[in-house]
Short mmCIF file of C-alpha atoms in Angstrom, two decimals:
data_model
loop_
_atom_site.label_atom_id
_atom_site.label_comp_id
_atom_site.label_asym_id
_atom_site.label_seq_id
_atom_site.Cartn_x
_atom_site.Cartn_y
_atom_site.Cartn_z
CA MET S 16 50.15 110.79 122.44
CA LEU S 17 51.13 107.13 122.07
CA ASP S 18 51.31 107.49 118.27
CA ILE S 19 53.68 110.45 118.64
CA LEU S 20 55.90 108.50 121.02
CA ASN S 21 55.92 105.51 118.68
CA ASP S 22 56.78 107.72 115.71
CA GLU S 23 59.66 109.33 117.59
CA TYR S 24 60.95 105.94 118.78
CA TYR S 25 61.07 104.38 115.33
CA MET S 26 62.40 107.57 113.72
CA GLY S 27 65.10 107.65 116.38
CA LEU S 28 66.17 104.16 115.31
CA ALA S 29 66.27 105.27 111.68
CA LEU S 30 68.37 108.32 112.57
CA ASP S 31 70.76 106.18 114.61
CA MET S 32 71.33 103.94 111.59
CA ALA S 33 71.82 106.91 109.28
CA ALA S 34 74.43 108.41 111.60
CA LYS S 35 76.50 105.22 111.45
CA ALA S 36 77.00 105.78 107.70
CA SER S 37 78.25 109.36 108.09
CA GLY S 38 81.25 109.83 105.82
CA GLN S 39 80.40 107.00 103.44
CA THR S 40 77.92 108.65 101.06
CA GLY S 41 80.03 111.43 99.51
CA ILE S 42 77.95 114.45 98.55
CA ASN S 43 74.76 112.44 99.12
CA PRO S 44 72.85 112.67 102.41
CA VAL S 45 72.92 109.95 105.05
CA VAL S 46 69.49 108.33 105.34
CA GLY S 47 67.99 105.60 107.51
CA CYS S 48 64.72 103.74 107.14
CA VAL S 49 62.63 101.48 109.39
CA VAL S 50 59.51 99.59 108.24
CA VAL S 51 56.99 98.74 110.97
CA LYS S 52 53.80 96.64 110.90
CA ASP S 53 51.57 95.70 113.82
CA GLY S 54 54.14 96.97 116.30
CA ARG S 55 56.94 94.87 114.83
CA ILE S 56 59.99 96.01 112.86
CA ILE S 57 60.00 94.10 109.57
CA GLY S 58 62.66 95.98 107.65
CA ILE S 59 65.63 98.28 108.23
CA GLY S 60 68.00 99.98 105.82
CA THR S 61 70.67 102.64 105.46
CA HIS S 62 72.13 104.41 102.45
CA LEU S 63 75.71 103.14 102.46
CA LYS S 64 77.36 104.51 99.34
CA ARG S 65 76.64 107.01 96.58
CA GLY S 66 75.21 105.29 93.52
CA THR S 67 73.90 102.27 95.44
CA GLY S 68 70.42 101.51 96.77
CA HIS S 69 68.88 104.05 99.11
CA ALA S 70 67.75 103.29 102.65
CA GLU S 71 64.12 102.71 101.62
CA VAL S 72 65.13 100.13 99.04
CA HIS S 73 67.14 98.09 101.53
CA ALA S 74 64.42 98.26 104.19
CA LEU S 75 61.60 97.29 101.82
CA GLN S 76 63.63 94.43 100.38
CA MET S 77 63.97 93.07 103.90
CA ALA S 78 60.25 93.54 104.61
CA GLY S 79 59.21 91.80 101.39
CA ALA S 80 55.47 91.19 100.93
CA GLU S 81 54.82 92.15 104.55
CA ALA S 82 55.43 95.80 103.61
CA GLU S 83 51.85 96.03 102.32
CA GLY S 84 49.90 98.12 104.82
CA ALA S 85 53.03 98.94 106.85
CA THR S 86 54.42 102.26 108.06
CA VAL S 87 57.71 103.41 106.57
CA TYR S 88 59.89 105.68 108.73
CA VAL S 89 62.53 107.54 106.72
CA THR S 90 64.87 110.28 107.89
CA LEU S 91 64.72 112.30 104.64
CA GLU S 92 61.97 112.83 102.08
CA PRO S 93 61.98 109.94 99.58
CA CYS S 94 63.38 110.98 96.21
CA SER S 95 61.00 111.33 93.28
CA HIS S 96 63.45 111.56 90.39
CA PHE S 97 65.81 109.28 88.51
CA GLY S 98 69.39 109.99 89.56
CA LYS S 99 72.01 107.30 89.96
CA THR S 100 69.17 105.10 91.27
CA PRO S 101 65.39 104.92 90.62
CA PRO S 102 62.98 107.10 92.67
CA CYS S 103 62.34 105.75 96.15
CA CYS S 104 58.77 107.06 96.37
CA GLU S 105 57.79 104.70 93.51
CA ARG S 106 59.37 101.81 95.41
CA ILE S 107 57.23 102.68 98.44
CA ILE S 108 54.11 102.94 96.27
CA ASP S 109 54.82 99.57 94.66
CA ALA S 110 55.23 98.01 98.11
CA LYS S 111 51.71 99.26 99.01
CA ALA S 112 52.77 100.89 102.27
CA ALA S 113 49.89 102.51 104.14
CA ARG S 114 51.79 105.36 105.78
CA VAL S 115 55.13 107.16 105.50
CA VAL S 116 56.68 109.18 108.33
CA VAL S 117 59.38 111.63 107.23
CA ALA S 118 61.78 113.46 109.54
CA SER S 119 62.74 116.25 107.14
CA GLY S 120 62.00 117.44 103.64
CA ASP S 121 64.79 117.21 101.06
CA PRO S 122 66.28 120.64 100.21
CA ASN S 123 67.47 119.31 96.84
CA PRO S 124 65.51 121.37 94.27
CA GLU S 125 64.98 118.21 92.21
CA VAL S 126 63.15 116.58 95.12
CA SER S 127 61.92 119.26 97.54
CA GLY S 128 58.27 118.45 98.29
CA LYS S 129 57.80 116.37 95.16
CA GLY S 130 58.38 113.03 96.83
CA ILE S 131 55.86 113.77 99.57
CA ALA S 132 53.32 115.05 97.03
CA ARG S 133 53.75 111.90 94.91
CA LEU S 134 53.06 109.63 97.88
CA ARG S 135 49.93 111.56 98.81
CA GLU S 136 48.71 111.39 95.22
CA GLU S 137 48.59 107.63 95.64
CA GLY S 138 46.57 107.86 98.84
CA ILE S 139 49.45 107.14 101.19
CA ALA S 140 49.23 109.01 104.51
CA VAL S 141 52.35 111.12 105.08
CA THR S 142 53.53 112.70 108.33
CA VAL S 143 56.41 115.17 108.12
CA GLY S 144 58.60 116.71 110.81
CA VAL S 145 59.19 113.92 113.32
CA LEU S 146 62.61 114.62 114.92
CA GLU S 147 63.19 117.14 112.14
CA GLN S 148 65.91 119.16 113.89
CA ARG S 149 68.00 116.06 114.52
CA SER S 150 67.64 115.03 110.88
CA GLN S 151 68.68 118.45 109.60
CA GLN S 152 71.75 118.55 111.83
CA LEU S 153 72.74 115.06 110.71
CA ASN S 154 72.72 116.27 107.10
CA GLU S 155 73.95 119.82 107.66
CA LYS S 156 76.81 119.32 105.21
CA PHE S 157 74.53 117.98 102.47
CA ASN S 158 71.90 120.68 103.11
CA LYS S 159 74.39 123.47 102.46
CA TYR S 160 76.08 121.92 99.46
CA ILE S 161 72.91 120.88 97.61
CA THR S 162 71.45 124.40 97.84
CA SER S 163 74.62 126.45 97.22
CA ARG S 164 77.12 124.09 95.53
CA ILE S 165 79.66 125.44 98.05
CA PRO S 166 81.31 123.00 100.47
CA PHE S 167 80.33 122.95 104.13
CA VAL S 168 83.51 123.83 106.05
CA THR S 169 84.18 122.62 109.58
CA LEU S 170 87.15 124.21 111.32
CA LYS S 171 88.89 121.89 113.78
CA THR S 172 91.79 123.07 115.86
CA ALA S 173 93.55 122.05 119.07
CA SER S 174 95.15 124.57 121.39
CA THR S 175 96.19 125.19 124.96
CA LEU S 176 93.91 127.14 127.26
CA ASP S 177 95.76 130.31 126.29
CA GLY S 178 95.02 129.70 122.60
CA LYS S 179 98.40 128.40 121.42
CA ILE S 180 98.48 125.67 118.77
CA ALA S 181 102.20 125.09 119.29
CA SER S 182 105.03 126.31 121.49
CA SER S 183 107.28 129.22 120.53
CA THR S 184 109.69 126.64 119.05
CA GLY S 185 106.94 125.14 116.88
CA ASP S 186 106.52 121.97 118.95
CA SER S 187 102.92 120.71 118.77
CA ARG S 188 103.21 116.98 119.59
CA TRP S 189 100.85 116.53 121.27
CA VAL S 190 98.64 119.45 122.25
CA THR S 191 95.68 117.26 123.18
CA GLY S 192 95.31 113.69 124.41
CA ALA S 193 94.58 110.38 122.71
CA ILE S 194 90.78 110.58 122.98
CA ALA S 195 90.62 113.98 121.29
CA ARG S 196 92.97 112.81 118.55
CA GLU S 197 90.79 109.76 117.93
CA GLN S 198 87.74 112.01 117.60
CA VAL S 199 89.60 114.12 115.03
CA HIS S 200 90.26 111.06 112.88
CA THR S 201 86.55 110.27 113.03
CA LEU S 202 85.87 113.84 111.86
CA ARG S 203 88.24 113.29 108.94
CA HIS S 204 86.25 110.21 107.94
CA GLN S 205 83.00 112.19 108.13
CA HIS S 206 84.19 114.87 105.68
CA GLU S 207 84.97 114.47 102.01
CA ALA S 208 88.17 116.52 102.20
CA ILE S 209 90.73 117.82 104.66
CA MET S 210 92.35 121.21 104.02
CA VAL S 211 95.62 122.64 105.34
CA GLY S 212 98.00 125.41 104.37
CA ILE S 213 101.44 124.89 102.87
CA GLY S 214 103.01 125.97 106.16
CA THR S 215 101.59 122.90 107.88
CA VAL S 216 102.96 120.62 105.16
CA LEU S 217 106.43 122.20 105.25
CA ALA S 218 106.59 122.07 109.05
CA ASP S 219 105.14 118.61 109.73
CA ASP S 220 105.13 116.67 106.42
CA PRO S 221 101.78 115.10 107.39
CA LEU S 222 100.13 112.26 105.47
CA LEU S 223 96.66 113.75 106.16
CA ASN S 224 94.88 110.42 106.28
CA THR S 225 92.38 108.83 108.66
CA ARG S 226 93.86 106.67 111.38
CA ALA S 227 90.72 105.74 113.30
CA ALA S 228 90.37 102.76 115.62
CA VAL S 229 88.07 101.13 113.06
CA PRO S 230 88.46 101.08 109.25
CA ALA S 231 87.55 104.47 107.76
CA LEU S 232 87.70 106.31 104.45
CA ASP S 233 90.52 108.77 103.82
CA PRO S 234 89.42 112.27 102.74
CA VAL S 235 90.63 114.10 99.66
CA ARG S 236 93.68 116.19 100.59
CA ILE S 237 93.56 119.92 99.82
CA ILE S 238 96.62 122.14 100.26
CA VAL S 239 96.49 125.94 99.98
CA ASP S 240 99.81 126.92 98.41
CA SER S 241 99.92 130.29 96.61
CA LYS S 242 103.54 129.93 95.42
CA LEU S 243 103.58 126.16 94.82
CA ARG S 244 106.24 125.48 97.41
CA LEU S 245 104.96 121.93 97.93
CA PRO S 246 108.02 119.62 97.70
CA LEU S 247 107.82 116.68 95.32
CA THR S 248 109.22 114.62 98.19
CA ALA S 249 106.37 115.48 100.57
CA ARG S 250 104.38 112.49 101.77
CA VAL S 251 101.14 113.90 100.37
CA VAL S 252 102.79 113.89 96.93
CA VAL S 253 104.61 110.56 97.13
CA ASP S 254 101.53 108.74 98.45
CA ARG S 255 99.11 108.39 95.53
CA THR S 256 96.47 106.32 97.32
CA VAL S 257 94.43 109.45 98.04
CA ARG S 258 93.38 112.25 95.69
CA THR S 259 95.36 115.43 96.37
CA ILE S 260 94.41 118.95 95.23
CA VAL S 261 96.57 122.08 95.48
CA MET S 262 94.87 125.48 95.44
CA THR S 263 97.24 128.10 94.10
CA SER S 264 97.39 131.64 92.68
CA SER S 265 97.60 132.81 89.10
CA GLN S 266 101.14 134.05 89.77
CA ALA S 267 102.52 130.62 90.65
CA SER S 268 105.19 129.05 88.44
CA GLU S 269 103.83 127.21 85.40
CA GLU S 270 106.88 124.96 85.43
CA ARG S 271 106.29 124.08 89.06
CA ARG S 272 102.64 123.41 88.31
CA GLY S 273 103.64 121.02 85.53
CA ASP S 274 105.97 119.13 87.88
CA LEU S 275 103.23 118.66 90.46
CA GLU S 276 100.68 117.57 87.88
CA ALA S 277 103.18 115.06 86.49
CA ALA S 278 103.42 113.67 90.03
CA GLY S 279 99.65 113.13 90.10
CA ILE S 280 98.61 116.30 91.93
CA GLU S 281 95.55 118.28 90.77
CA VAL S 282 96.32 122.00 90.69
CA ILE S 283 93.53 124.59 90.56
CA VAL S 284 94.16 128.31 90.13
CA CYS S 285 91.98 130.42 92.41
CA GLY S 286 91.55 134.07 91.53
CA SER S 287 93.74 136.42 89.50
CA GLY S 288 96.11 137.81 92.12
CA ASP S 289 99.26 136.63 93.87
CA LYS S 290 97.29 135.02 96.71
CA VAL S 291 94.76 132.21 96.69
CA ASP S 292 91.24 133.63 96.37
CA LEU S 293 89.51 131.43 98.91
CA VAL S 294 85.97 132.36 97.81
CA ASP S 295 86.78 131.39 94.23
CA GLY S 296 88.52 128.29 95.53
CA MET S 297 85.46 127.10 97.46
CA ALA S 298 83.31 127.54 94.36
CA LYS S 299 85.76 125.52 92.29
CA LEU S 300 85.94 122.76 94.88
CA GLY S 301 82.15 122.64 94.90
CA ALA S 302 82.18 122.26 91.12
CA LEU S 303 84.45 119.24 91.67
CA GLU S 304 81.65 117.76 93.82
CA ILE S 305 83.47 118.19 97.10
CA GLY S 306 80.63 118.91 99.49
CA SER S 307 82.36 119.05 102.87
CA ILE S 308 85.80 120.06 104.14
CA LEU S 309 87.51 119.65 107.48
CA LEU S 310 89.79 122.66 107.85
CA GLU S 311 92.88 121.87 109.94
CA GLY S 312 94.87 124.94 109.05
CA GLY S 313 97.35 127.02 110.91
CA GLY S 314 96.48 130.43 112.26
CA GLN S 315 96.83 132.30 108.96
CA LEU S 316 94.58 129.99 106.94
CA ASN S 317 92.07 129.77 109.77
CA GLY S 318 91.99 133.56 110.03
CA ALA S 319 91.64 134.08 106.28
CA MET S 320 88.78 131.58 106.06
CA LEU S 321 87.02 133.20 109.02
CA GLU S 322 87.45 136.71 107.57
CA ALA S 323 85.97 135.50 104.28
CA GLY S 324 82.95 134.03 106.08
CA LEU S 325 83.71 130.57 104.70
CA ILE S 326 83.63 128.58 107.95
CA ASP S 327 80.27 127.00 108.75
CA LYS S 328 81.10 125.16 111.97
CA ILE S 329 83.90 125.49 114.51
CA ILE S 330 85.20 122.72 116.75
CA LEU S 331 87.84 123.82 119.24
CA TYR S 332 89.71 121.33 121.41
CA TYR S 333 91.33 122.93 124.46
CA ALA S 334 94.03 121.04 126.32
CA THR S 335 94.10 121.87 130.01
CA LYS S 336 97.57 123.36 129.61
CA ILE S 337 99.05 126.85 129.52
CA ILE S 338 102.25 127.24 127.49
CA GLY S 339 102.63 130.98 126.93
CA GLY S 340 105.20 132.34 124.50
CA LEU S 341 105.12 135.80 122.92
CA HIS S 342 105.65 134.32 119.45
CA ALA S 343 103.86 131.01 119.91
CA PRO S 344 101.33 130.54 117.06
CA GLY S 345 97.65 130.97 117.86
CA THR S 346 94.42 129.55 116.51
CA PHE S 347 93.58 132.58 114.36
CA THR S 348 96.16 134.96 112.88
CA PHE S 349 94.51 137.91 111.13
CA PRO S 350 94.12 141.67 111.74
CA GLY S 351 90.97 141.08 113.76
CA TYR S 352 88.17 143.45 114.66
CA GLU S 353 88.54 146.83 116.30
CA LYS S 354 85.53 146.48 118.60
CA MET S 355 84.37 143.57 120.74
CA ALA S 356 80.88 144.10 119.35
CA ASP S 357 82.19 143.16 115.90
CA ALA S 358 83.68 139.83 117.00
CA VAL S 359 82.38 136.66 115.38
CA GLN S 360 79.81 135.16 117.72
CA LEU S 361 79.10 131.42 117.91
CA GLU S 362 75.55 130.13 118.25
CA ARG S 363 74.21 126.67 119.13
CA VAL S 364 77.28 126.16 121.28
CA SER S 365 77.98 122.86 123.02
CA VAL S 366 80.73 122.02 125.49
CA ASP S 367 81.90 118.45 126.07
CA MET S 368 84.87 116.62 127.53
CA ALA S 369 87.21 114.50 125.41
CA GLY S 370 89.19 112.72 128.05
CA GLU S 371 91.05 115.50 129.87
CA ASP S 372 90.49 117.96 127.02
CA ILE S 373 87.58 120.36 126.52
CA CYS S 374 85.68 120.42 123.22
CA VAL S 375 83.73 123.55 122.32
CA SER S 376 81.68 123.52 119.13
CA GLY S 377 79.35 126.03 117.55
CA TYR S 378 78.27 127.82 114.40
CA PRO S 379 79.70 131.28 113.58
CA VAL S 380 77.32 134.15 112.88
CA TYR S 381 78.68 136.56 110.30
#
């Protein structure tokens, strides 16, 4: 029993460190590692950036020669292949560790099970599954992308209690309070891209960057614009510090496309009709190695993405306000379902407070 408690304690530390790097590793997973010997932590490490040393490398470098005979706690199966960095399982073998405790196997087909098998080949004891559920949730975006090459999409929206994202006049500043808005900027940092519809850009001229209380990375900006109405004077066009992608239809103006591309905007044609084919668009974004998207669309884009089954997680912030308005825009604008039994159900639902606002999150079941 004591060994189990110790394993969970040290793995918890490794997971805490991995979580701190969320948003920094691109399409790679976040991973933490703790090296323990004789009840003493002798090395810690976190994967901080794609293409740089993995968590195990940093932790074993800190441990040095003391790593011989130690236990290595790592939140994801050590890699066994040469990618942008050498295989971590060979680094563990070279360090002569006695035992490796793994939270979760790596779903990457190039790794899955091979790293664990390689360690056992060398006589290293391996325990798998310690705090596995927490590890899998931490890397839910990576887990989807690496197995499907389709981005993990998180829908975030803020509305009043009666489901309005703005008043009937279009006023939406501010629906929720400062704490909720700060959390949203953290969410932007934790996703590789942020996606909105052209209506949002035309109405608000947003910069779509991350304005967190601490320094954070800005996501790639994605704008769904079937007719290429994006003005060349829009802030997302003028500001070239962040990569910007426009998803459009095959019917959009070639001249307009050329103007946007000359201004530094990437334009991708999605489908063959007069509307953006969102399924095709997600596949093309995945091919561009965009593994996660924070969807902050208006009602029409939110509804279209939900209808297409492209939303993986939903985060709804509810301000404790009621604004009414027969024509006030709502969270989802789409034909909907004829029967309550056909409604999209959320599972693994959690409810939290964000200051005076309510945050409901869950995973849609299609």
